[in-house]
Coordinates of C-alpha atoms in Angstrom, one line a residue:
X290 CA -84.6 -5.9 -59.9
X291 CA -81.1 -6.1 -61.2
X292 CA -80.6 -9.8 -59.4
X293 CA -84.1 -10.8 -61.1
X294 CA -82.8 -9.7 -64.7
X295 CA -79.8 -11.3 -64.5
X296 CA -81.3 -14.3 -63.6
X297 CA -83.4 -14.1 -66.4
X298 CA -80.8 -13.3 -68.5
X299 CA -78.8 -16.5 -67.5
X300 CA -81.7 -18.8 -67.7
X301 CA -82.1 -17.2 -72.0
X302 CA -78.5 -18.1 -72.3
X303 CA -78.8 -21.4 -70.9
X304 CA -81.8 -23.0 -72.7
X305 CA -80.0 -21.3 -75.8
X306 CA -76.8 -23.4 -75.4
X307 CA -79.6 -26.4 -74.8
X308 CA -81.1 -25.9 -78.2
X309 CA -77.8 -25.8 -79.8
X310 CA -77.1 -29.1 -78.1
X311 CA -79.8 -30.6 -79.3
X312 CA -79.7 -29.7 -82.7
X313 CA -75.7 -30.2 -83.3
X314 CA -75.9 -33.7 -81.7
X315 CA -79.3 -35.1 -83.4
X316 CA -79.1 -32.9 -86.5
X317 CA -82.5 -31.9 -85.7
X318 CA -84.4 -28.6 -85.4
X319 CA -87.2 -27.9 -83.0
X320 CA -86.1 -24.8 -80.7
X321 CA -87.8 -21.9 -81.0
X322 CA -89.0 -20.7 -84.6
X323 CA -85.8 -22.9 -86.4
X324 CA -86.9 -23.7 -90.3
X325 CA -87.5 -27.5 -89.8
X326 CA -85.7 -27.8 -93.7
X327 CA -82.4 -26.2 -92.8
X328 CA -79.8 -28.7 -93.6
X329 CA -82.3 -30.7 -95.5
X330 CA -82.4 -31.5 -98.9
X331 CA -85.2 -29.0 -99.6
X332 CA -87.6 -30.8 -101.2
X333 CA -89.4 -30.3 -97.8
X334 CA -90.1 -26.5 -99.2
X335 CA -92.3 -27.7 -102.4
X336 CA -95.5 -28.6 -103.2
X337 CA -96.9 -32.3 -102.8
X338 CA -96.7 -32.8 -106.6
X339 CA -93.0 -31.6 -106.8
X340 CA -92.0 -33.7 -104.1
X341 CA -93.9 -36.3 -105.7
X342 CA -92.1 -35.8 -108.9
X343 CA -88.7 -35.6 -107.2
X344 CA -89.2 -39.1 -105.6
X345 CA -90.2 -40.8 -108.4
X346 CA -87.4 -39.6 -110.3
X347 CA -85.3 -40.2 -107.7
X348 CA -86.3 -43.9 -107.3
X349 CA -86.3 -44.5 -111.4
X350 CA -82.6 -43.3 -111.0
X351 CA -81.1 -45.1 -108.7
X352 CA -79.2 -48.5 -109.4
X353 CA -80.5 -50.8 -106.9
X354 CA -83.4 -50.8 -103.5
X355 CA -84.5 -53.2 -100.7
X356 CA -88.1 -53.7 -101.1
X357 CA -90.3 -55.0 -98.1
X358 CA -93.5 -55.1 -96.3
X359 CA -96.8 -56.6 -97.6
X360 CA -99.1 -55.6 -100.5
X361 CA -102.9 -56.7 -100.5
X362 CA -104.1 -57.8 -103.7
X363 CA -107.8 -59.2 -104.8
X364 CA -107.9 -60.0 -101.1
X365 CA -104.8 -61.9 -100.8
X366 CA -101.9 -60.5 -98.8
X367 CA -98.0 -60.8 -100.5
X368 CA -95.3 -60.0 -97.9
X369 CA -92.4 -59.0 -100.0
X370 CA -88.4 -59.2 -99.2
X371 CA -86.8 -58.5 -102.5
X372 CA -83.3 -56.6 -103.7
X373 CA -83.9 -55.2 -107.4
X374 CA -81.7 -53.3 -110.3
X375 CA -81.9 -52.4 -113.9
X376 CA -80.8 -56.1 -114.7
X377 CA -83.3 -58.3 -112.3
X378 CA -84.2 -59.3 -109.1
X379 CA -83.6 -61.7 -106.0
X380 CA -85.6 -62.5 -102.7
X381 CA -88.7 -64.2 -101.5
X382 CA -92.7 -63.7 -101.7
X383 CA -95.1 -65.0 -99.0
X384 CA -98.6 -65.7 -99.6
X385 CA -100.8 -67.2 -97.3
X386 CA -98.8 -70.2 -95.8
X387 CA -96.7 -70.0 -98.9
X388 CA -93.2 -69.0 -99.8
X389 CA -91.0 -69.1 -102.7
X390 CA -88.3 -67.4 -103.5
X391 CA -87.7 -65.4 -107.1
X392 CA -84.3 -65.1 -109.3
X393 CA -84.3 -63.4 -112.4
X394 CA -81.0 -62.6 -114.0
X395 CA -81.9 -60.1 -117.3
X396 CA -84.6 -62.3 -118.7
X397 CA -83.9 -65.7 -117.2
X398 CA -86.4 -66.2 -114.1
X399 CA -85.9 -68.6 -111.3
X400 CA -88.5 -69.9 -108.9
X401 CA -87.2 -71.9 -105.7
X402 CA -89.7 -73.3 -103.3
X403 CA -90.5 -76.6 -101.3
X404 CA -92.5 -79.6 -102.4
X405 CA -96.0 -78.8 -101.5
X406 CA -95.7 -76.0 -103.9
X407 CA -95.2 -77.7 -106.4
X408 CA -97.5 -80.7 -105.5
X409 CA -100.9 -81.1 -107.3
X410 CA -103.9 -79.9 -105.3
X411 CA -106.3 -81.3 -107.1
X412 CA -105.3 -84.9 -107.2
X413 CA -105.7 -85.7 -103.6
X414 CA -105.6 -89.4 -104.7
X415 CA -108.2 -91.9 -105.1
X416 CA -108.6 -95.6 -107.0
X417 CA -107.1 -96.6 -109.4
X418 CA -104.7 -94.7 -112.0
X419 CA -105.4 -91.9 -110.0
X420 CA -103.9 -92.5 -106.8
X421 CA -100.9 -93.9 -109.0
X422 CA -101.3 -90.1 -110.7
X423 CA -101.2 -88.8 -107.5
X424 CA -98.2 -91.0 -106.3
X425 CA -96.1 -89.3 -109.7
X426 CA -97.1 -86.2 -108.7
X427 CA -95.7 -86.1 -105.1
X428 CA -92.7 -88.0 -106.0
X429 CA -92.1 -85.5 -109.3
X430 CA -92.7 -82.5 -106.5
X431 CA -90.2 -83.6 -104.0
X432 CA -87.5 -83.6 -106.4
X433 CA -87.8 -80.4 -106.6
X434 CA -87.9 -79.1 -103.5
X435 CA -85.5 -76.6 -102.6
X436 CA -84.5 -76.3 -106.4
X437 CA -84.4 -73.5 -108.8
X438 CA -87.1 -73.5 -111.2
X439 CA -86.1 -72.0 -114.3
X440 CA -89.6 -70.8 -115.8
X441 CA -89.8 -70.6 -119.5
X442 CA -90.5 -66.9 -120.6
X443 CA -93.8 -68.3 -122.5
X444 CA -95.3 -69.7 -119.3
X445 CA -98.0 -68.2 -118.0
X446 CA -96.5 -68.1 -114.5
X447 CA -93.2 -66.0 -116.0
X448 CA -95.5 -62.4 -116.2
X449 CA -97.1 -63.5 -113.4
X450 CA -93.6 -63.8 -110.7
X451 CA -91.6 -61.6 -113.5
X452 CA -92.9 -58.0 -112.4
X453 CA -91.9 -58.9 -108.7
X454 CA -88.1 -59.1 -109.7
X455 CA -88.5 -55.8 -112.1
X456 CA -87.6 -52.8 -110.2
X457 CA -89.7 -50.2 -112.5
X458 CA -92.4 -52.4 -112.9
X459 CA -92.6 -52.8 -109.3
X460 CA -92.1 -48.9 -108.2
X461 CA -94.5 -47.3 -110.5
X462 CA -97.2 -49.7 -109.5
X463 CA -96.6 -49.3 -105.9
X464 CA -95.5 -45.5 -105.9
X465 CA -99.2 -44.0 -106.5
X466 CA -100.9 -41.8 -103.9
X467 CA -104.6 -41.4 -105.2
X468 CA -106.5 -38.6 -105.0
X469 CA -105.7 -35.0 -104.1
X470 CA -102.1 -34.3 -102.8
X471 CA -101.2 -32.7 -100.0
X472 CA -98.1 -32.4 -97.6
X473 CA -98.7 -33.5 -93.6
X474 CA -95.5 -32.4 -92.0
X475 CA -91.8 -33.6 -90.8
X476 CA -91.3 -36.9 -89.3
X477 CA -88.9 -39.1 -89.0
X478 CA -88.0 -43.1 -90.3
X479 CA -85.3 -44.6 -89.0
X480 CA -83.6 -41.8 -88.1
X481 CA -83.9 -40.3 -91.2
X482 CA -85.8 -36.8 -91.4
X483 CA -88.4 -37.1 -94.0
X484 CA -91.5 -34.9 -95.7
X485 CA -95.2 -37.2 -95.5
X486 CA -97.1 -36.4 -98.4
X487 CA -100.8 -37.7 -99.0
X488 CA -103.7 -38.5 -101.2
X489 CA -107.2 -37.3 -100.1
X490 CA -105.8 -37.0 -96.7
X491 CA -104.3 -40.3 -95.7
X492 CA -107.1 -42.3 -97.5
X493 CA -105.7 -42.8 -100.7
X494 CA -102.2 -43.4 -98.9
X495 CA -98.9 -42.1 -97.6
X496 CA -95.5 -42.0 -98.2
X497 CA -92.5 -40.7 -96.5
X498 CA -90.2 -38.9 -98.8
X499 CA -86.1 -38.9 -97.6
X500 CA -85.2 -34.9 -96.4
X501 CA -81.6 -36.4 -96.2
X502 CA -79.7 -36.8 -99.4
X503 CA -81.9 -37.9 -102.8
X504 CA -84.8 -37.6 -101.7
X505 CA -86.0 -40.8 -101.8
X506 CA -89.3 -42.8 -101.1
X507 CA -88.6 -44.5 -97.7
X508 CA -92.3 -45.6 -96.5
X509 CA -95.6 -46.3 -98.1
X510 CA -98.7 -47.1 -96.7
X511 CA -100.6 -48.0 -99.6
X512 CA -104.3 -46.9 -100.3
X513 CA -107.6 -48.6 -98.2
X514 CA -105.2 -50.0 -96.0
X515 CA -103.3 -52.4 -98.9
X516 CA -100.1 -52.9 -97.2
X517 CA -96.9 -51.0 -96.4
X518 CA -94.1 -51.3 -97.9
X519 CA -90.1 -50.2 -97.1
X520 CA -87.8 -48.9 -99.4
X521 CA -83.9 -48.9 -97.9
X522 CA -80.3 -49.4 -98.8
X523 CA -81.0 -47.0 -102.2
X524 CA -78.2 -47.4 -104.7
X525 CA -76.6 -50.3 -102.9
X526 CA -75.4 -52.9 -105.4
X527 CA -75.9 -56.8 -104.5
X528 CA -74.6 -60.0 -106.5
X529 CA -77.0 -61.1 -109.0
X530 CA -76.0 -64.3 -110.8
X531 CA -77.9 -67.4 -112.1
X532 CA -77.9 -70.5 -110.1
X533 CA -75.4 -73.1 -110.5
X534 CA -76.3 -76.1 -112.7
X535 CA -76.2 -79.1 -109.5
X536 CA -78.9 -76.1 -108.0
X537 CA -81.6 -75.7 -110.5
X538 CA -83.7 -77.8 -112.9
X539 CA -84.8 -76.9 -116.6
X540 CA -88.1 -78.1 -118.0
X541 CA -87.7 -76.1 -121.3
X542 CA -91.2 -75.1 -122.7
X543 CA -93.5 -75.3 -119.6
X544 CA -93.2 -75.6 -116.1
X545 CA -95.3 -78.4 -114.5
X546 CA -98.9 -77.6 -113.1
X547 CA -99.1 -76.5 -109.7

């Protein structure tokens, strides 16, 4: 009986030191009945709406995020790849077999993309003045392929690209869990522990709230399946300048039809 208790008592100590392992050299807990928010920020301890407070304010706070991931809108899909702050925006939008890239520098907005963007769908050609039309028109959008754009802020296109480049803009419409909040446990993002809180469930969306640090939002899986989106490298500036003259083209009032 004596052997059999010692060996019990070994096997206790052993699994013990395993634990400790564990959690010293992933910064995890999981052994035993371990609170899964020790060493966390605690936000993991709140309610859904608290946390959700927290991570907005969190994100409205900081000076600068890496957005990316897609976003489904009136049944068109965006995949997104842009670095924002207070004073504008840089990176590149994809839409359908489309991409162009976005600058804005405070209120001056850029718009880089290749010649069939710019080209005039609906002159295809034809007899006449119109195939000469048509002719202008692919000529006109060749030379600007690869240029900046510089939109004029009274173009209809500069609210439509501007709110991809503005960093509030952009958060509070993509930040929204509908529905009733809940929390649904620990997980983990890139090796980050984090706190999943939800609307109705899952249905009206998820997002993934940082346990490390601010807690800020990290993933989003947007509402009736409209795209998922990453938010990384909080607080970490990025150069933001205008284009250089030889690299951009200015067509003052209104940009040409596309």
């Amino acid at each position: 009986m004596s052997a059999f208790l010692q060996g019990r008592t070994r096997r206790a100590a052993l699994m013990s030191a395993m634990c400790a392992l564990a959690v010293t050299g992933t910064g995890l807990t999981g052994c035993g009945d371990e609170d899964p928010n020790a060493g966390t920020n605690g936000v993991g301890k709140l309610s859904a709406e608290k946390i959700q407070a927290k991570t907005t304010q969190a994100a409205r706070s900081a000076d600068a995020v890496h957005l990316s991931g897609s976003v489904v809108s009136n049944g068109r899909t965006y995949k997104l790849d842009m670095r924002l702050k207070a004073d504008g925006g840089t990176g590149s939008v994809t839409t359908q077999d489309t991409t162009f890239r976005l600058l804005r520098v405070d209120e001056h907005l850029f718009l880089k993309a290749d010649a069939d963007f710019w080209a005039d769908e609906d002159d295809k050609g034809g007899e006449g003045g119109e195939g000469e039309d048509s002719d202008a028109d692919a000529e006109a959008a060749e030379k600007l392929d690869g240029l900046y754009v510089k939109v004029p802020q009274g173009d209809p296109a500069y609210q439509r690209f501007t709110g991809f480049t503005d960093k509030d803009v952009l958060l509070d419409g993509l930040l929204t869990l509908h529905g009733t909040l809940a929390t649904d446990g620990h997980h983990e993002r890139s090796g980050i522990r984090t706190i999943r809180i939800t609307g109705d469930k899952g249905s009206g969306g998820t997002l993934d709230v940082s346990l490390e640090g601010k807690p800020y939002p990290l993933v989003l899986a947007r509402a009736g399946g409209a795209g998922t989106i990453r938010l990384t490298d909080w607080g970490k500036d990025f150069p933001l300048e205008e284009p250089a003259k030889n690299e951009m083209v200015d067509y003052g009032q209104q940009l040409p039809e596309s």
